[in-house]
mmCIF file of C-alpha atoms in Angstrom:
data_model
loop_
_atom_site.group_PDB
_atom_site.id
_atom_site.type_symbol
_atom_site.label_atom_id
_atom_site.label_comp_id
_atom_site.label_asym_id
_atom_site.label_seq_id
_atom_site.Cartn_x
_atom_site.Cartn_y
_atom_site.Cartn_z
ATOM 1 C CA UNK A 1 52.122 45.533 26.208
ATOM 2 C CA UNK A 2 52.793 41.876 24.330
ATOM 3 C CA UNK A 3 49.832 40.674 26.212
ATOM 4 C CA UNK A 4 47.339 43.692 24.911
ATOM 5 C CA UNK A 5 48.738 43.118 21.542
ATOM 6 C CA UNK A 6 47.833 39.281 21.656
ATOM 7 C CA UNK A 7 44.778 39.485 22.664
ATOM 8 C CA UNK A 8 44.208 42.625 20.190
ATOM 9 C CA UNK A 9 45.238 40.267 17.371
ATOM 10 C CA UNK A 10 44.005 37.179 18.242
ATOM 11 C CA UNK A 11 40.254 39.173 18.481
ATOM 12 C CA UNK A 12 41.332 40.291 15.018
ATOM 13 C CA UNK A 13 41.715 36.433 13.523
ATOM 14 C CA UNK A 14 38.637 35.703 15.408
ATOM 15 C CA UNK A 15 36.333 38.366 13.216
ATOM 16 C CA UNK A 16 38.004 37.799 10.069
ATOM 17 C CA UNK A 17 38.070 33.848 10.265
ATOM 18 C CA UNK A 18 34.352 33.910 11.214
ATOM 19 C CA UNK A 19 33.519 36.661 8.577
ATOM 20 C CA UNK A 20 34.438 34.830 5.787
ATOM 21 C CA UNK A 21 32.857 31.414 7.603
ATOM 22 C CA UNK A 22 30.448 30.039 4.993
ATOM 23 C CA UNK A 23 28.161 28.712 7.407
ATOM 24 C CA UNK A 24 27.552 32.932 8.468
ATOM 25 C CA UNK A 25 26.142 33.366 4.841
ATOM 26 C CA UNK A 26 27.868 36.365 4.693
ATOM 27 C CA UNK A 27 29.388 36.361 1.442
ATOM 28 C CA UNK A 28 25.911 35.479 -0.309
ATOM 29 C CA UNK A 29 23.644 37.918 -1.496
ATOM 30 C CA UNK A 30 21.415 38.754 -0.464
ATOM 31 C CA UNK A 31 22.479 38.737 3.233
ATOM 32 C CA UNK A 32 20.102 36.699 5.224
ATOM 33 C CA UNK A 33 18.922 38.256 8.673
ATOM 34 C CA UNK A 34 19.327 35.943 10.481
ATOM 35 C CA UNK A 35 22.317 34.308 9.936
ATOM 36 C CA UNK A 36 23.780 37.969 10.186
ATOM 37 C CA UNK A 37 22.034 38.570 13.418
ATOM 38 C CA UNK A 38 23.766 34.925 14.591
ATOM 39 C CA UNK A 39 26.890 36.414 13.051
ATOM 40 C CA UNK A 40 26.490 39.542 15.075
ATOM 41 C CA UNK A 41 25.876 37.928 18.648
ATOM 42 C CA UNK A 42 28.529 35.697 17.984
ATOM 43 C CA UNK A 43 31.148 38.664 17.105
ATOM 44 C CA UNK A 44 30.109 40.431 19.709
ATOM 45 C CA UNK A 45 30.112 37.561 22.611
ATOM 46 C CA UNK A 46 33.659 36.246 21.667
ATOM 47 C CA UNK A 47 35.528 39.670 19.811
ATOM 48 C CA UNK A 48 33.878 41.620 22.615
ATOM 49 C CA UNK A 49 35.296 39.802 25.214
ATOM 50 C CA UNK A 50 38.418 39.196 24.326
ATOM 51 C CA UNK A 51 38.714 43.603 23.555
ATOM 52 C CA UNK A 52 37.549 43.935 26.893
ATOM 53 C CA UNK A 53 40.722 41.904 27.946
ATOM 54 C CA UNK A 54 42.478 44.429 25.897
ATOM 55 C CA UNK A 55 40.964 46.844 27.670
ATOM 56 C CA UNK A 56 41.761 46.019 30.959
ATOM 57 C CA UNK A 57 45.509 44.995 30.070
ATOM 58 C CA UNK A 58 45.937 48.627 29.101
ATOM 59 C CA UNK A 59 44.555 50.177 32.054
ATOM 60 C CA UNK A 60 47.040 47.574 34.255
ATOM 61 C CA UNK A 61 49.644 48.893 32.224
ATOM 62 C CA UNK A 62 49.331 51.952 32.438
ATOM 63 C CA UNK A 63 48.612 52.290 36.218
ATOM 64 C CA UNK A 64 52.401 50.408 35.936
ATOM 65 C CA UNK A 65 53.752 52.476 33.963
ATOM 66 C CA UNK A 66 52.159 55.626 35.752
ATOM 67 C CA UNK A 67 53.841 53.743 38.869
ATOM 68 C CA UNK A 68 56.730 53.367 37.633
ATOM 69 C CA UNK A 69 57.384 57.108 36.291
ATOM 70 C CA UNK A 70 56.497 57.879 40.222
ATOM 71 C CA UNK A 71 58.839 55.834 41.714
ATOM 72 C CA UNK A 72 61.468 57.708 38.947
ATOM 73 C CA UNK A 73 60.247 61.019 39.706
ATOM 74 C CA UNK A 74 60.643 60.125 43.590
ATOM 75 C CA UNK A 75 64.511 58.953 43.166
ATOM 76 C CA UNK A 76 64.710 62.151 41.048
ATOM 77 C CA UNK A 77 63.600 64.496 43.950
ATOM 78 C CA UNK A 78 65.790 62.719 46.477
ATOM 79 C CA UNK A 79 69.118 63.009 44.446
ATOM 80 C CA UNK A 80 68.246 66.590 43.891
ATOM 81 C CA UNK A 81 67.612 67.247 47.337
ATOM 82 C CA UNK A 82 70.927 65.173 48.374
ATOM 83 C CA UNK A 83 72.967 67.066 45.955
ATOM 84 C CA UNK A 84 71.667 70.428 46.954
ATOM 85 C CA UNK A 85 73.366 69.525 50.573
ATOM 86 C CA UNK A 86 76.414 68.556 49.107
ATOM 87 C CA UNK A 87 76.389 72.264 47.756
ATOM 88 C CA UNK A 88 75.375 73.421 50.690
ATOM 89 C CA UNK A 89 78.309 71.681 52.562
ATOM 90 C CA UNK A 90 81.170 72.992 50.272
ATOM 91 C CA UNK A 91 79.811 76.524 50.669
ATOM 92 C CA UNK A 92 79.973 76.539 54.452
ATOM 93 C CA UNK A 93 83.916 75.040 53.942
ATOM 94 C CA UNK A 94 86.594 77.748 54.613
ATOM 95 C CA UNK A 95 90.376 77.025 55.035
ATOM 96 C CA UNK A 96 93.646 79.047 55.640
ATOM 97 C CA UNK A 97 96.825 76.888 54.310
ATOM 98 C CA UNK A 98 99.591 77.174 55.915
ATOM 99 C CA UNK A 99 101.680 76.352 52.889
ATOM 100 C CA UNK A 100 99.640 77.874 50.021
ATOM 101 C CA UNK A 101 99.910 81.997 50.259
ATOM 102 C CA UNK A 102 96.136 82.627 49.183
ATOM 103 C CA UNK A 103 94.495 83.300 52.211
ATOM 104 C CA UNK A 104 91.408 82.393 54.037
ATOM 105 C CA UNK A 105 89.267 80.929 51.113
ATOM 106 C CA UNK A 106 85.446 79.671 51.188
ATOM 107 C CA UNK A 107 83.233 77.288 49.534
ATOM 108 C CA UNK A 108 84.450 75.819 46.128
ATOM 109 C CA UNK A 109 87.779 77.597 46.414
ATOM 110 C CA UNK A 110 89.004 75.374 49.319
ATOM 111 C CA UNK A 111 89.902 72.513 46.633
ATOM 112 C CA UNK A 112 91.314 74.422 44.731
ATOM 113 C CA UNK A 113 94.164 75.440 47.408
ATOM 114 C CA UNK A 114 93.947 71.745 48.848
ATOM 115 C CA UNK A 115 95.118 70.615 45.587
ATOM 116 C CA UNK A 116 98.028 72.695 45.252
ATOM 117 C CA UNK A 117 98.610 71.543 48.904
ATOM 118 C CA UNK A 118 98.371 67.962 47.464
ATOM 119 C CA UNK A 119 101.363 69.106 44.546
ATOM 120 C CA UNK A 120 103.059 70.780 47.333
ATOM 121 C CA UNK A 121 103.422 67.168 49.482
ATOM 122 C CA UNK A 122 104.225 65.309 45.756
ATOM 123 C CA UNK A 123 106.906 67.033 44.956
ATOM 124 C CA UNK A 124 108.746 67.109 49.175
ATOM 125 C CA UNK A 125 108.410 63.503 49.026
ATOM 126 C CA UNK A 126 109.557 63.035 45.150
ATOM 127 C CA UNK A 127 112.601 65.114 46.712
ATOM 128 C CA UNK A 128 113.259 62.933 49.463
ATOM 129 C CA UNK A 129 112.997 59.995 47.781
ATOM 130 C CA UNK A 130 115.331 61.125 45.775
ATOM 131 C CA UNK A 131 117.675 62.493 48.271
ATOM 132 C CA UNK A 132 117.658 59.103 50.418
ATOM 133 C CA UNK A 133 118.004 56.668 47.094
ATOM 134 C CA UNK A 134 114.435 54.930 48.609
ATOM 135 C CA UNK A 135 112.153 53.766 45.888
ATOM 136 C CA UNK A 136 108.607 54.540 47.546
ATOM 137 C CA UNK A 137 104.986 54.430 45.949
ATOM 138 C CA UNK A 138 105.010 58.218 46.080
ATOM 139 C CA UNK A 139 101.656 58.734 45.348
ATOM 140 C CA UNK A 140 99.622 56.691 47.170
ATOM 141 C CA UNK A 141 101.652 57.995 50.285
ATOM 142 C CA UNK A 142 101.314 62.044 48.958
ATOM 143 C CA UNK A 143 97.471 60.778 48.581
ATOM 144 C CA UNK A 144 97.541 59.356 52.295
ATOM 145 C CA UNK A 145 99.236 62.704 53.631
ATOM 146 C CA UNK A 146 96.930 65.046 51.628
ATOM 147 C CA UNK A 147 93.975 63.337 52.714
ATOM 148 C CA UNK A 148 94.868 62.646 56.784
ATOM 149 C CA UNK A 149 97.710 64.637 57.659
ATOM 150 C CA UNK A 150 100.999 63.743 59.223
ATOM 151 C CA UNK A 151 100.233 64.638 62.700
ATOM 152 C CA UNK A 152 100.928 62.700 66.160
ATOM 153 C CA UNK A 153 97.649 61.121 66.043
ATOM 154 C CA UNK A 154 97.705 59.434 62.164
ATOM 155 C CA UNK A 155 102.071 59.519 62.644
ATOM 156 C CA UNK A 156 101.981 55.539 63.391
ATOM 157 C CA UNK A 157 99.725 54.379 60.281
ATOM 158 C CA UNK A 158 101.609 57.174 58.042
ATOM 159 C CA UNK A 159 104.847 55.377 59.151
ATOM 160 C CA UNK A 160 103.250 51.792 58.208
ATOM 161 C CA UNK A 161 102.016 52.959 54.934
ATOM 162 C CA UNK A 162 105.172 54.412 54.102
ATOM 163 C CA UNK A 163 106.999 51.379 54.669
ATOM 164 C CA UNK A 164 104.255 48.573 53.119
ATOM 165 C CA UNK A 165 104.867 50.974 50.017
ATOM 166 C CA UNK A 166 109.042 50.429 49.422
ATOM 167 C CA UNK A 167 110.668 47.776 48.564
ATOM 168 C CA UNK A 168 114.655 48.596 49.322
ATOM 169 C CA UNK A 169 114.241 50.639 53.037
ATOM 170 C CA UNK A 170 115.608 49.459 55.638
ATOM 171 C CA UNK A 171 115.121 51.442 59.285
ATOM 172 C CA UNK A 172 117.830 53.700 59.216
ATOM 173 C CA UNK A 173 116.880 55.307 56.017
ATOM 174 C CA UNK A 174 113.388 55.523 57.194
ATOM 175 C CA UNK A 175 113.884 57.076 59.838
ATOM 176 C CA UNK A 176 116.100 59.265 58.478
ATOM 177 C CA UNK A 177 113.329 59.841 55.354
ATOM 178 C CA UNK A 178 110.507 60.138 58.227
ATOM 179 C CA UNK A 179 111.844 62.719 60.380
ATOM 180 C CA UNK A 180 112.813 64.431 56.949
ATOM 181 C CA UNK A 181 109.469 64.325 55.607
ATOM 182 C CA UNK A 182 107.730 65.355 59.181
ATOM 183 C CA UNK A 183 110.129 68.596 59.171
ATOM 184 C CA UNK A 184 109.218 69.457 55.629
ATOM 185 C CA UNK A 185 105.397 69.120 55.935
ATOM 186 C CA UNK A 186 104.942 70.092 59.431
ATOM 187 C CA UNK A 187 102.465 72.952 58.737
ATOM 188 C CA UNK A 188 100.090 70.207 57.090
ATOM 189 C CA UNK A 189 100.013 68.539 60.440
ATOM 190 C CA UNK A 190 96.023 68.184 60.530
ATOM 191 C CA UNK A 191 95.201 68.216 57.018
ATOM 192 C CA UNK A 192 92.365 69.364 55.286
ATOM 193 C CA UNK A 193 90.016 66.469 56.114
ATOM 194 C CA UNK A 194 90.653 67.104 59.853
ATOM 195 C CA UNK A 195 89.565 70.531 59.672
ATOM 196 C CA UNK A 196 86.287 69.705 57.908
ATOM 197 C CA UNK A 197 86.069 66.097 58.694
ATOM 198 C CA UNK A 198 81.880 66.353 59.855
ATOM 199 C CA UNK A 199 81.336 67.585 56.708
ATOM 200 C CA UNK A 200 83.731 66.327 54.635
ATOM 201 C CA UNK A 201 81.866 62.346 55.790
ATOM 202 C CA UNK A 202 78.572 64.262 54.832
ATOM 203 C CA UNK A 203 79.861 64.818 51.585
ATOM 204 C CA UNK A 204 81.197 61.637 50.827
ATOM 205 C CA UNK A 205 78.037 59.877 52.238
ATOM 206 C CA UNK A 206 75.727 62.259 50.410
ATOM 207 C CA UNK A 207 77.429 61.439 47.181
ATOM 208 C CA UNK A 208 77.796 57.914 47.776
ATOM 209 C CA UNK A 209 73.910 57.876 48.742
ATOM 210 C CA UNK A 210 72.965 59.373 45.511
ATOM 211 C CA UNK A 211 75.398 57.223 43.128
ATOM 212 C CA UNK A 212 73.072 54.335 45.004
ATOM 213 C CA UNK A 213 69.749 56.143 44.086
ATOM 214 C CA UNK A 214 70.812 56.505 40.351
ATOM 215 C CA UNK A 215 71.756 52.545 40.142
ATOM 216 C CA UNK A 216 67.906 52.077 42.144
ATOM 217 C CA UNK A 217 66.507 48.667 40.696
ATOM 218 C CA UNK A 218 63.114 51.081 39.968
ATOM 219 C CA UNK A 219 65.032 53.040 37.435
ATOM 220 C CA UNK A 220 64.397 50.469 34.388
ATOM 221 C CA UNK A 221 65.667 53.105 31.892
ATOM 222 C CA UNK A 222 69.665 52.889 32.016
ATOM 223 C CA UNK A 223 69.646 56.316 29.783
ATOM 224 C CA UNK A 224 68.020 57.579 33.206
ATOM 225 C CA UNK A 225 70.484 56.477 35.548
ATOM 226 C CA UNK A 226 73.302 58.094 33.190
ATOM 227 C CA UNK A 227 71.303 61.240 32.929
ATOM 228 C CA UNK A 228 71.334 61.407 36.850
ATOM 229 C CA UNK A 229 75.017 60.784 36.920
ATOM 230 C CA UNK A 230 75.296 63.143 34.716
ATOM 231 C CA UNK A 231 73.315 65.740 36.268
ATOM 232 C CA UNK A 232 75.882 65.160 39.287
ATOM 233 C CA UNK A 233 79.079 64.744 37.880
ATOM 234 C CA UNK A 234 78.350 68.302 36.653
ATOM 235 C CA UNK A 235 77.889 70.009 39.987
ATOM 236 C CA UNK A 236 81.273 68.542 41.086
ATOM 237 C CA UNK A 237 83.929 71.027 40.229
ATOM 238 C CA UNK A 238 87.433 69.843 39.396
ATOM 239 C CA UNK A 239 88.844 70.679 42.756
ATOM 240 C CA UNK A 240 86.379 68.098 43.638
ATOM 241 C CA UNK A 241 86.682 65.298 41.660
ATOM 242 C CA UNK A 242 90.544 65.251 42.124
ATOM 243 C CA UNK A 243 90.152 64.752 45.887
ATOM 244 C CA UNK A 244 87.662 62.219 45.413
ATOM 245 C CA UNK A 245 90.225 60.827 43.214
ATOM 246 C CA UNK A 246 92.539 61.273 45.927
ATOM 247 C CA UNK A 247 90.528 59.927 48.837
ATOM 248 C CA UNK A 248 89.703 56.733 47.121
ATOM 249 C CA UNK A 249 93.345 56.056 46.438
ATOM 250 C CA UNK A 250 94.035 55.633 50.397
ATOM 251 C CA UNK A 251 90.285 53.758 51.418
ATOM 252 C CA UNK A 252 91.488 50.800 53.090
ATOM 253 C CA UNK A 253 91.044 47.217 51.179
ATOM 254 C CA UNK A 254 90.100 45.013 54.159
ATOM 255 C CA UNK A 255 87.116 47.839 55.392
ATOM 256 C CA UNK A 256 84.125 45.283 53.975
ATOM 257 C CA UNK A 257 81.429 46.824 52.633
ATOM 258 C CA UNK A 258 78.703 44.920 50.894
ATOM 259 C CA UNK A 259 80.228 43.052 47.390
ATOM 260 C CA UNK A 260 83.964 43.840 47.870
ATOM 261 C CA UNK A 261 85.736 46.640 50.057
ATOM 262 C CA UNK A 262 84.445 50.442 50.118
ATOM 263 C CA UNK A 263 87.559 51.340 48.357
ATOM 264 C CA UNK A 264 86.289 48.159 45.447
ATOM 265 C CA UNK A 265 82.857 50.215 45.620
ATOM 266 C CA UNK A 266 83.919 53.196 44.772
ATOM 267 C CA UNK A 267 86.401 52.034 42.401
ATOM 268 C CA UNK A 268 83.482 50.417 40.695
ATOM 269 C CA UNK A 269 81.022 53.108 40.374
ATOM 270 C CA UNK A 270 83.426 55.658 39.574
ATOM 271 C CA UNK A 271 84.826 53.118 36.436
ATOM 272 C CA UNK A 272 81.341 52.863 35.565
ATOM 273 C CA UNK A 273 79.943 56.244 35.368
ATOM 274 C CA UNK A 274 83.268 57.112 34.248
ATOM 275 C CA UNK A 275 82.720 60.080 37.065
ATOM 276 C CA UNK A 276 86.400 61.359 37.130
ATOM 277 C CA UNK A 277 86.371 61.873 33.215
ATOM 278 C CA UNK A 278 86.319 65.642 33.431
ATOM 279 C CA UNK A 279 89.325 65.541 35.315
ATOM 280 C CA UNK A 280 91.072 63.258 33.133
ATOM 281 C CA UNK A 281 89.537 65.334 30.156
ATOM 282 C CA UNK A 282 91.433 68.870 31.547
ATOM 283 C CA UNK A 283 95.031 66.954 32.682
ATOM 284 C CA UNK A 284 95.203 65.502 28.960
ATOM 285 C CA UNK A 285 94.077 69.492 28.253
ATOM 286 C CA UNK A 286 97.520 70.752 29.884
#
């Protein structure tokens, strides 16, 4: 555009510098033929030329432009198609708590009981703590439970989490806490991401994959890359966005990926998009 504008003006200066040229005659009157006819050629050799520059820089730009609105549309289609699986892959979810009396539910209605699970875990180990005088980060462990279970298979890292989290436990009161906290959430043993773990990686892939498309280096417009974030964010129901919440809180620090660990990444992007601000927006609420 600055280059078609150049050229635009300087073809401008060109005609009105020569016009009023004294040597063109034009500003005597009579006009003389000829010097307007060497006048005209003139105009039309150089000011031609340099429109037909013109010309040709708006044609490049708009083929870029056209190119450009492509590649958009393109990134557009993809993160609609991506998010129409992550729908897809809630709906086929169905779960049966063993701790939270509502039933078999499906589809969006699953994190809705798996957070209540998630309370349910908060407030056994809040109690424990309590109960054993151990000062743990309860959180980030009810997070860890909620999200992997406490089963035999996930039972050693639980029991190293636990204890990289306190800072006054010594190995009688954690075993003492661990067997404690084992009896009192045994019906989580698998938790929910073991029963839907196939699709639960789907989901966090196809979300992660279209988080990438929105930041695309095509998409020059950053009011485009919010409105696809956006247009996300408001598929995700709350359910959803807490146990993304949830599962970033317990994504290892050392698993590298790219600039920074996963759990950096997600951190990041999530910060930036401000993509949890619905849920933060209906806990101030109550």
């Amino acid at each position: 555009m600055a280059g078609s504008i150049f050229l635009t003006v300087a073809a401008l200066v060109v005609i009105v510098v020569f016009t009023f040229n004294d040597s063109f005659g034009l500003l005597d009157w009579p006009i003389d033929p000829s010097k307007a006819d060497a006048y005209g050629s003139f105009i039309g050799g150089l000011g031609g030329s340099l429109f037909s520059l013109v010309g040709i820089f708006l044609i490049y730009e708009a083929l870029m432009k056209q190119q450009e609105l492509d590649e958009t549309q393109r990134i557009e289609n993809q993160i609609f198609e991506l998010t129409s699986r992550l729908r897809d892959n809630v709906s086929a979810m169905s779960y049966h708590s063993s701790i939270i009396d509502m039933g078999t539910v499906e589809g969006e209605k699953c994190f809705i009981v798996f957070d209540k699970e998630y309370q349910y875990i908060r407030d056994t180990i809040t109690e424990l703590a309590s109960a054993h005088n151990i000062d743990i980060d309860i959180k980030h462990i009810s997070c860890f439970i909620h999200i992997y279970g406490s089963g035999n298979e996930i039972g050693d890292r639980l029991q190293e989490v636990i204890k990289s989290s306190s800072s006054n436990i010594d190995n009688l009161d954690f075993n003492s806490f661990f067997d404690s906290l084992r009896e009192k959430i045994a019906s989580v043993d698998d938790g929910f991401f073991s029963c839907h773990d196939k699709r639960l990686n789907q989901y966090i892939r196809h979300l992660g994959a279209i988080i990438k498309l929105a930041k695309h280096k095509s998409i020059k417009s950053p009011a485009d890359t919010k409105r696809f974030i956006n247009m996300v964010r408001s598929q995700l129901t709350l359910g959803e966005l807490s146990y993304l919440q949830k599962m970033i809180e317990v994504l290892p620090d050392e698993l590298e990926h790219g600039e920074g660990s996963l759990k950096q990444r997600w951190q990041r992007a999530m910060d930036e998009y401000k993509f949890l601000r619905p849920l933060e927006e209906a806990i101030n609420v109550n």
